[in-house]
XYZ file of C-alpha atoms in Angstrom:
552
model
C 0.000 0.000 0.000
C 1.335 3.419 -0.982
C 2.046 5.819 1.877
C -0.708 8.279 2.763
C -0.027 11.981 3.313
C -0.003 11.492 7.064
C 2.363 8.513 6.841
C 4.637 10.524 4.569
C 4.686 13.437 7.030
C 5.487 11.101 9.923
C 8.267 9.458 7.917
C 9.991 12.847 7.516
C 9.298 14.533 10.825
C 8.973 11.779 13.455
C 12.076 11.539 15.656
C 12.108 7.752 15.409
C 12.289 8.117 11.629
C 14.105 10.916 9.747
C 13.658 13.492 12.549
C 13.416 16.592 10.290
C 11.857 19.813 11.661
C 8.642 21.108 10.114
C 10.434 24.212 8.766
C 13.168 22.092 7.144
C 10.547 19.693 5.850
C 8.944 22.576 3.975
C 12.265 23.448 2.339
C 12.850 19.781 1.383
C 9.580 19.870 -0.525
C 10.877 22.908 -2.405
C 14.067 20.921 -3.140
C 11.997 18.121 -4.656
C 11.687 15.640 -1.777
C 7.906 15.533 -1.515
C 7.277 11.804 -1.306
C 9.401 8.943 -0.016
C 9.854 7.644 -3.567
C 11.598 10.911 -4.476
C 14.641 9.720 -2.523
C 15.431 7.386 -5.436
C 17.054 10.281 -7.328
C 19.436 10.864 -4.423
C 20.543 7.238 -4.078
C 24.321 7.014 -4.635
C 24.242 10.666 -5.724
C 26.854 12.437 -3.613
C 26.697 15.604 -5.695
C 22.955 15.830 -5.112
C 23.395 15.594 -1.358
C 26.124 18.219 -1.373
C 23.940 20.614 -3.319
C 21.006 19.965 -0.990
C 23.098 20.784 2.069
C 24.427 23.915 0.386
C 20.890 25.094 -0.380
C 19.795 24.482 3.206
C 22.816 26.343 4.540
C 22.430 29.316 2.218
C 18.725 29.602 1.392
C 17.557 32.238 -1.124
C 16.326 35.655 -0.015
C 12.591 36.285 0.433
C 10.318 39.323 0.455
C 9.901 41.112 3.800
C 6.302 40.470 4.853
C 3.927 43.123 6.102
C 4.026 44.424 9.625
C 2.601 41.874 12.039
C 3.236 38.953 9.742
C 5.604 36.156 10.791
C 9.153 36.866 9.683
C 8.680 40.679 9.353
C 11.937 42.625 9.603
C 11.218 46.059 11.048
C 14.490 47.505 9.800
C 13.730 46.715 6.196
C 11.000 48.073 4.025
C 8.026 45.862 3.414
C 8.465 43.980 0.152
C 12.237 44.263 0.143
C 14.419 41.133 -0.081
C 15.726 39.846 3.215
C 17.977 36.798 3.921
C 16.509 33.669 5.471
C 17.789 31.871 8.534
C 19.624 28.632 7.477
C 17.589 25.436 7.703
C 18.681 22.949 10.327
C 19.471 19.328 9.312
C 21.265 17.161 11.853
C 23.947 14.673 10.907
C 21.742 11.821 12.137
C 18.851 12.928 9.949
C 21.186 13.255 6.962
C 22.576 9.750 7.493
C 19.116 8.221 7.807
C 17.938 10.020 4.667
C 20.889 8.645 2.660
C 20.212 5.124 3.940
C 16.519 5.492 3.145
C 17.464 6.542 -0.401
C 19.478 3.310 -0.857
C 16.553 1.294 0.536
C 14.174 2.926 -1.951
C 16.545 1.988 -4.780
C 16.752 -1.593 -3.484
C 12.959 -1.919 -3.247
C 12.668 -0.586 -6.779
C 15.247 -3.119 -8.005
C 13.413 -6.068 -6.453
C 10.065 -4.714 -7.630
C 8.513 -4.203 -4.215
C 5.951 -1.544 -3.415
C 7.181 1.017 -0.891
C 4.945 1.058 2.158
C 5.057 2.598 5.611
C 5.975 -0.811 7.094
C 8.845 -1.300 4.626
C 10.337 2.061 5.565
C 10.356 1.664 9.350
C 13.674 2.639 10.905
C 14.074 -0.731 12.671
C 14.016 -2.407 9.259
C 16.179 0.265 7.621
C 18.815 -0.050 10.359
C 19.343 -3.739 9.571
C 19.332 -2.924 5.880
C 22.178 -0.431 6.373
C 24.556 -3.042 7.821
C 23.699 -5.657 5.197
C 23.991 -3.225 2.290
C 27.400 -2.004 3.448
C 28.571 -5.626 3.572
C 27.184 -6.101 0.055
C 29.114 -3.082 -1.213
C 32.298 -4.454 0.373
C 31.799 -7.707 -1.521
C 31.390 -5.744 -4.747
C 34.705 -3.986 -4.140
C 36.465 -7.341 -3.618
C 34.710 -9.365 -6.332
C 37.768 -9.294 -8.604
C 39.387 -11.771 -6.223
C 36.997 -14.505 -7.360
C 38.570 -16.588 -10.141
C 36.425 -17.421 -13.147
C 35.971 -21.229 -13.518
C 36.913 -22.560 -16.947
C 36.091 -25.883 -18.600
C 38.930 -28.423 -18.312
C 39.245 -32.183 -18.083
C 39.164 -31.774 -14.313
C 36.077 -29.513 -14.472
C 33.814 -30.975 -17.173
C 30.863 -29.137 -18.648
C 28.255 -30.361 -16.160
C 30.310 -29.502 -13.094
C 31.300 -26.232 -14.757
C 27.679 -25.104 -15.135
C 27.215 -25.338 -11.375
C 30.569 -23.694 -10.652
C 29.789 -20.899 -13.105
C 26.366 -20.317 -11.534
C 27.977 -20.040 -8.105
C 30.498 -17.610 -9.558
C 27.722 -15.361 -10.870
C 26.193 -15.292 -7.385
C 29.224 -13.461 -5.979
C 29.928 -11.228 -9.004
C 27.659 -8.212 -9.471
C 26.762 -6.255 -12.577
C 26.469 -2.541 -13.245
C 23.350 -2.220 -11.077
C 24.980 -3.842 -8.069
C 22.837 -6.937 -8.600
C 24.515 -10.387 -8.690
C 24.762 -11.527 -12.300
C 23.050 -14.792 -11.414
C 19.735 -12.967 -11.804
C 20.287 -13.095 -15.569
C 20.339 -16.922 -15.774
C 17.601 -17.732 -13.284
C 14.946 -20.198 -14.400
C 12.048 -17.721 -14.437
C 12.443 -14.452 -16.304
C 9.479 -12.700 -14.682
C 9.560 -12.516 -10.898
C 6.582 -13.924 -9.067
C 4.427 -12.309 -6.428
C 6.445 -10.678 -3.681
C 6.066 -12.566 -0.434
C 5.983 -11.052 3.037
C 9.183 -9.607 4.421
C 10.964 -11.244 7.315
C 10.689 -9.513 10.673
C 12.670 -6.233 10.653
C 14.361 -7.255 7.370
C 14.176 -5.966 3.822
C 14.037 -9.447 2.263
C 11.441 -12.194 2.348
C 11.560 -15.318 4.441
C 11.601 -17.308 1.213
C 14.923 -15.901 0.004
C 16.684 -15.163 3.286
C 19.135 -12.428 2.197
C 19.397 -9.233 0.181
C 21.575 -10.974 -2.397
C 19.132 -13.858 -2.893
C 16.217 -11.424 -3.050
C 17.869 -9.453 -5.840
C 18.765 -12.608 -7.783
C 15.184 -13.858 -7.615
C 13.338 -10.580 -8.242
C 15.561 -8.164 -10.222
C 13.849 -7.236 -13.494
C 15.139 -8.253 -16.924
C 13.312 -5.276 -18.421
C 15.774 -2.763 -17.002
C 17.833 -1.005 -19.705
C 21.063 -2.133 -18.009
C 20.152 -5.801 -18.331
C 21.755 -5.962 -21.784
C 25.025 -4.717 -20.315
C 24.938 -7.433 -17.672
C 24.076 -10.038 -20.308
C 27.102 -8.970 -22.375
C 29.298 -9.363 -19.286
C 27.978 -12.889 -18.812
C 28.771 -13.702 -22.452
C 32.366 -12.496 -22.083
C 32.770 -14.809 -19.102
C 31.327 -17.789 -20.989
C 33.517 -17.104 -24.010
C 36.622 -17.098 -21.844
C 35.557 -20.265 -20.009
C 34.853 -22.218 -23.236
C 37.805 -20.921 -25.241
C 39.821 -23.710 -26.964
C 37.128 -26.273 -26.067
C 34.584 -28.038 -28.312
C 31.836 -26.114 -26.526
C 32.911 -22.827 -28.085
C 30.887 -23.730 -31.182
C 27.712 -23.816 -29.100
C 27.943 -20.138 -28.171
C 29.166 -18.952 -31.585
C 25.648 -17.903 -32.764
C 25.413 -15.442 -29.858
C 28.773 -13.786 -30.384
C 27.476 -10.817 -32.384
C 24.588 -9.993 -30.027
C 26.636 -10.859 -26.923
C 23.567 -12.476 -25.432
C 25.177 -14.225 -22.497
C 21.874 -15.420 -21.049
C 20.920 -17.224 -24.272
C 24.451 -18.623 -24.663
C 24.375 -20.133 -21.173
C 20.979 -21.727 -21.769
C 22.236 -23.219 -25.040
C 25.199 -24.809 -23.243
C 22.975 -26.259 -20.551
C 20.340 -27.577 -22.955
C 22.854 -29.261 -25.271
C 25.379 -30.648 -22.814
C 23.757 -30.671 -19.373
C 20.067 -30.852 -20.131
C 17.214 -33.118 -19.117
C 18.656 -36.190 -20.860
C 21.863 -35.943 -18.875
C 20.082 -35.633 -15.523
C 17.754 -38.503 -16.370
C 20.815 -40.686 -16.977
C 22.342 -39.514 -13.706
C 19.143 -40.332 -11.858
C 19.056 -43.844 -13.343
C 22.712 -44.493 -12.528
C 22.328 -43.288 -8.932
C 19.256 -45.437 -8.313
C 21.033 -48.498 -9.732
C 24.068 -47.883 -7.553
C 22.032 -47.746 -4.349
C 19.922 -50.790 -5.225
C 22.399 -53.153 -6.931
C 25.842 -52.408 -5.453
C 27.139 -55.365 -3.407
C 29.796 -55.808 -0.719
C 31.086 -59.366 -0.136
C 34.206 -58.741 1.922
C 36.271 -60.867 -0.421
C 37.702 -58.180 -2.686
C 39.621 -54.984 -2.079
C 36.606 -52.713 -1.524
C 36.167 -51.746 2.099
C 32.922 -50.947 3.876
C 34.036 -47.329 4.002
C 34.307 -47.249 0.214
C 30.983 -49.084 -0.104
C 29.233 -46.501 2.078
C 30.902 -43.648 0.175
C 29.454 -44.934 -3.099
C 25.990 -44.956 -1.534
C 26.522 -41.448 -0.206
C 27.726 -40.122 -3.551
C 24.758 -41.676 -5.339
C 22.369 -39.912 -2.960
C 24.125 -36.582 -3.501
C 23.751 -37.043 -7.273
C 20.047 -37.709 -6.836
C 19.752 -34.506 -4.826
C 21.397 -32.607 -7.676
C 19.099 -34.263 -10.193
C 16.094 -33.052 -8.223
C 16.957 -29.472 -9.246
C 16.555 -30.376 -12.930
C 14.183 -33.336 -13.295
C 11.481 -34.891 -11.105
C 13.129 -37.206 -8.570
C 11.726 -39.138 -5.655
C 14.455 -38.932 -3.037
C 14.689 -41.982 -0.732
C 14.092 -41.396 2.940
C 16.376 -42.411 5.755
C 14.868 -45.865 6.180
C 15.049 -46.636 2.470
C 18.709 -45.580 2.321
C 19.544 -47.842 5.259
C 17.627 -50.705 3.632
C 19.591 -50.349 0.392
C 22.841 -50.209 2.352
C 22.378 -53.297 4.534
C 20.773 -55.306 1.698
C 23.907 -54.685 -0.368
C 26.120 -56.184 2.361
C 26.410 -59.881 1.493
C 29.346 -60.758 3.715
C 29.679 -63.888 5.872
C 31.998 -62.228 8.385
C 30.647 -62.754 11.910
C 31.257 -59.193 13.100
C 29.627 -57.665 10.044
C 26.620 -59.966 10.300
C 26.188 -59.080 13.958
C 26.391 -55.339 13.199
C 23.769 -55.622 10.415
C 21.490 -57.577 12.734
C 21.817 -54.883 15.401
C 20.835 -52.226 12.860
C 17.730 -54.158 11.832
C 16.372 -54.361 15.375
C 17.062 -50.694 16.180
C 13.844 -49.440 14.573
C 13.791 -45.987 16.156
C 17.490 -45.274 15.840
C 19.952 -46.535 13.247
C 17.217 -48.065 11.102
C 16.101 -44.529 10.243
C 19.524 -42.820 10.044
C 21.958 -43.703 7.270
C 25.003 -41.979 8.796
C 24.500 -43.621 12.184
C 24.261 -47.006 10.486
C 27.469 -46.406 8.561
C 29.311 -45.305 11.690
C 28.210 -48.497 13.469
C 28.898 -51.024 10.680
C 32.075 -49.732 9.007
C 34.507 -50.435 11.931
C 33.774 -54.181 11.498
C 35.091 -54.290 7.920
C 37.234 -57.446 7.446
C 39.054 -55.983 4.436
C 40.183 -52.958 6.408
C 41.385 -55.195 9.243
C 43.553 -57.211 6.855
C 45.004 -54.048 5.396
C 46.013 -52.773 8.828
C 47.845 -56.028 9.614
C 49.908 -55.983 6.422
C 53.416 -54.610 6.756
C 54.961 -52.425 4.146
C 58.583 -51.736 3.403
C 59.752 -48.428 4.822
C 60.592 -45.539 2.604
C 64.203 -44.812 1.723
C 65.723 -41.828 3.466
C 67.546 -39.303 1.303
C 69.411 -36.603 3.114
C 69.188 -34.043 0.311
C 69.398 -33.458 -3.441
C 70.765 -30.582 -5.423
C 71.400 -29.584 -9.032
C 74.027 -27.513 -10.731
C 73.055 -25.500 -13.771
C 76.183 -25.047 -15.843
C 77.568 -26.268 -19.139
C 79.819 -28.860 -17.507
C 76.919 -30.537 -15.776
C 74.499 -30.880 -18.682
C 73.609 -34.163 -20.263
C 72.208 -34.758 -23.691
C 70.199 -31.851 -25.128
C 71.073 -29.633 -22.188
C 69.134 -31.606 -19.569
C 70.278 -31.118 -16.021
C 71.973 -33.900 -14.118
C 70.921 -34.445 -10.547
C 73.580 -35.004 -7.935
C 72.711 -36.386 -4.538
C 74.604 -35.190 -1.492
C 74.631 -36.749 1.915
C 74.840 -33.929 4.366
C 73.604 -35.616 7.537
C 75.746 -34.415 10.411
C 76.324 -35.741 13.867
C 74.492 -33.856 16.617
C 77.506 -33.771 18.952
C 80.551 -32.869 16.859
C 78.983 -32.018 13.503
C 80.892 -34.773 11.665
C 79.345 -35.712 8.313
C 77.900 -39.218 8.166
C 79.560 -40.373 4.939
C 82.662 -42.131 3.644
C 85.867 -40.252 4.386
C 89.035 -40.786 2.366
C 92.294 -41.307 4.249
C 93.402 -37.648 4.138
C 89.958 -36.523 5.301
C 89.718 -39.173 8.000
C 93.128 -38.254 9.439
C 91.994 -34.653 9.859
C 89.050 -35.685 12.056
C 89.403 -35.312 15.794
C 89.148 -38.290 18.105
C 85.656 -37.196 19.192
C 84.527 -36.943 15.595
C 85.920 -40.378 14.783
C 84.196 -41.831 17.833
C 80.838 -40.244 16.917
C 81.200 -41.348 13.297
C 81.816 -44.914 14.481
C 78.757 -44.793 16.774
C 76.503 -43.336 14.075
C 77.553 -45.985 11.574
C 76.928 -48.788 14.049
C 73.492 -47.391 14.914
C 72.625 -47.020 11.237
C 73.737 -50.566 10.440
C 71.663 -51.965 13.309
C 68.546 -50.273 11.980
C 69.231 -51.590 8.493
C 68.912 -48.157 6.886
C 71.915 -48.561 4.606
C 71.719 -51.919 2.843
C 74.214 -50.917 0.184
C 76.965 -50.437 2.799
C 76.238 -53.861 4.269
C 76.429 -55.497 0.856
C 79.750 -53.771 0.208
C 81.188 -55.037 3.491
C 79.988 -58.590 2.891
C 81.452 -58.574 -0.625
C 84.775 -57.351 0.739
C 84.856 -60.122 3.335
C 84.203 -62.778 0.709
C 86.868 -61.282 -1.555
C 89.385 -61.392 1.295
C 88.514 -65.010 2.019
C 88.951 -65.914 -1.653
C 92.332 -64.191 -1.703
C 93.528 -66.026 1.402
C 92.341 -69.315 -0.043
C 94.259 -68.691 -3.291
C 97.416 -67.793 -1.383
C 97.173 -70.942 0.730
C 96.719 -73.102 -2.355
C 99.702 -71.463 -4.042
C 101.866 -71.947 -0.933
C 100.828 -75.599 -0.678
C 101.682 -76.270 -4.319
C 105.071 -74.627 -3.853
C 105.836 -76.756 -0.781
C 104.899 -79.871 -2.661
C 107.364 -79.017 -5.427
C 110.088 -78.326 -2.847
C 109.520 -81.604 -1.086
C 109.639 -83.431 -4.397
C 112.909 -81.743 -5.309
C 114.438 -82.551 -1.897
C 113.864 -86.226 -2.559
C 116.050 -86.064 -5.741
C 119.674 -87.500 -5.808
C 122.492 -85.605 -4.171
C 124.222 -83.103 -6.362
C 121.093 -82.456 -8.383
C 121.411 -78.861 -9.487
C 117.618 -78.448 -9.555
C 117.420 -78.487 -5.778
C 119.308 -75.278 -5.393
C 117.423 -73.719 -8.261
C 114.055 -74.666 -6.802
C 115.079 -73.332 -3.425
C 116.190 -70.070 -4.958
C 112.889 -69.788 -6.866
C 110.946 -70.377 -3.670
C 113.002 -67.782 -1.921
C 112.147 -65.312 -4.710
C 108.462 -65.794 -4.003
C 108.645 -64.855 -0.356
C 111.551 -62.403 -0.147
C 112.649 -59.468 -2.171
C 116.357 -60.393 -1.875
C 117.127 -64.208 -1.656
C 119.231 -65.057 1.374
C 122.474 -67.047 0.924
C 121.929 -68.494 4.353
C 118.654 -70.033 3.219
C 120.198 -71.665 0.136
C 123.158 -73.064 2.170
C 120.838 -74.513 4.791
C 118.886 -76.381 2.149
C 122.083 -77.807 0.614
C 123.533 -78.929 4.016
C 120.386 -80.817 4.980
C 119.419 -82.256 1.599
C 120.580 -85.717 2.602
C 118.799 -85.616 5.932
C 115.218 -86.517 6.492
C 112.740 -84.743 4.180
C 110.356 -83.811 6.975
C 113.036 -82.139 9.096
C 114.425 -80.188 6.118
C 110.983 -79.010 5.091
C 110.188 -77.840 8.616
C 113.420 -75.895 8.935
C 112.988 -74.424 5.463
C 109.507 -73.128 6.268
C 110.704 -71.460 9.432
C 113.496 -69.703 7.567
C 111.152 -68.633 4.771
C 108.717 -67.116 7.269
C 111.523 -65.202 8.930
C 112.668 -63.938 5.565
C 109.152 -62.747 4.693
C 108.868 -60.720 7.888
C 112.098 -58.916 7.178
C 111.155 -58.099 3.597
C 107.631 -56.524 3.903
C 107.057 -56.043 7.621
C 103.641 -57.880 7.668
C 102.730 -60.188 10.561
């Protein structure tokens, strides 16, 4: 209902409302503010408010009335021009008038009739806070990134992401651009406003109210539609879907381009298929406990299918299953002979007033009994290798084929006590270490070997041990063969020249300079017993070897 004359007067002069004096109210009428709707011209018009305040501060001169009339100036002739006293307008009244002007613009945008109830100060006070927050969001809307179609965000998911993006991005009128792609072009009947709010209970916020009720007949709608088209063109660029919006490129009809994308690639046929797939998943999916699928994964598939059905309900008629039906589908799909699982399902079936009606409670009760998950927890996995650090050098000397960088690993682990590096040290480096560093290095290596963190070092040590054993075995075999040849030569007739030669050759093997004493000893005892000569010869050869190389 439009405001009556009395309601209009109270809106301007009542202290709980604008709080303007009667004298100032008369001047506001002269300035053009007769009705509440006249505030629309002052909405977001700072220059208009400045001029209004200037006119109130310096009002025009008036004719001096006759003697006895109000405002007569005795010092000036009747009919002469005299200055007026400035009109009073408090800062509070000015602030409320500016806020009321924004509210009038908002009501006009959402196509609501301005009434005395809509313009109550209790309602306008809440509107002020919410509108300031809305303006802050407009200032920061460039921070929201436009979603584009990729293999990770396919066309169907993109349509929802793009719609959500238009909810937070506003057009030239300060209205979220989502109003351009709403399902109904013409807004329906305006419902009642929420208590002390400027939006209806149906929509719940100023932003939602504008999206649902902003008119497409406004001259600025074409500008907003062109903005929507530019966004769609950028999002579909280099994709097969760019051909769908090509017919709307000249007119820049973003609203029609978006509807074409939805109808061709995310229309009724798509949502019907999604509905069918979701219903089949919830009714036919089975869990046996014999494969790799856990009960947690089984429940997640049921949950995802229900979410898809909920999304389908926004596009096609869908009968959403209730809590009991969801639980029925879930426990009927469990065909597992595990005792714990069977007991949990039985407990759900008898709990008619609790888990039998609540899908999430049922899942929370059944899932911990999953036999597949229990087996997975018992399995042991090999630990991850520990790499101290990696680094690269980017120069010409360190480039492989076609200029690719070579990676060089460095072991930089240091001891906590002395700072010694836990790595192989060459002899010159090792000699420079202090005794404490050597001791810590030895302790760190022993601890590392016990934990089995460096298998390559263990393999190297084992290989070295086997190599040393093979070397010792070869030396023993060579020594044994040599002794056999000596013994055989000692058994030859006296005066055989080969005896001395063989002895000299044996001496060459074990000493750097053959000893004359050794050769003489062999010749003196060649006629004696073979065993005694061989024993004495071996003792002398061992002594000669010690003198020549110093090894024990």
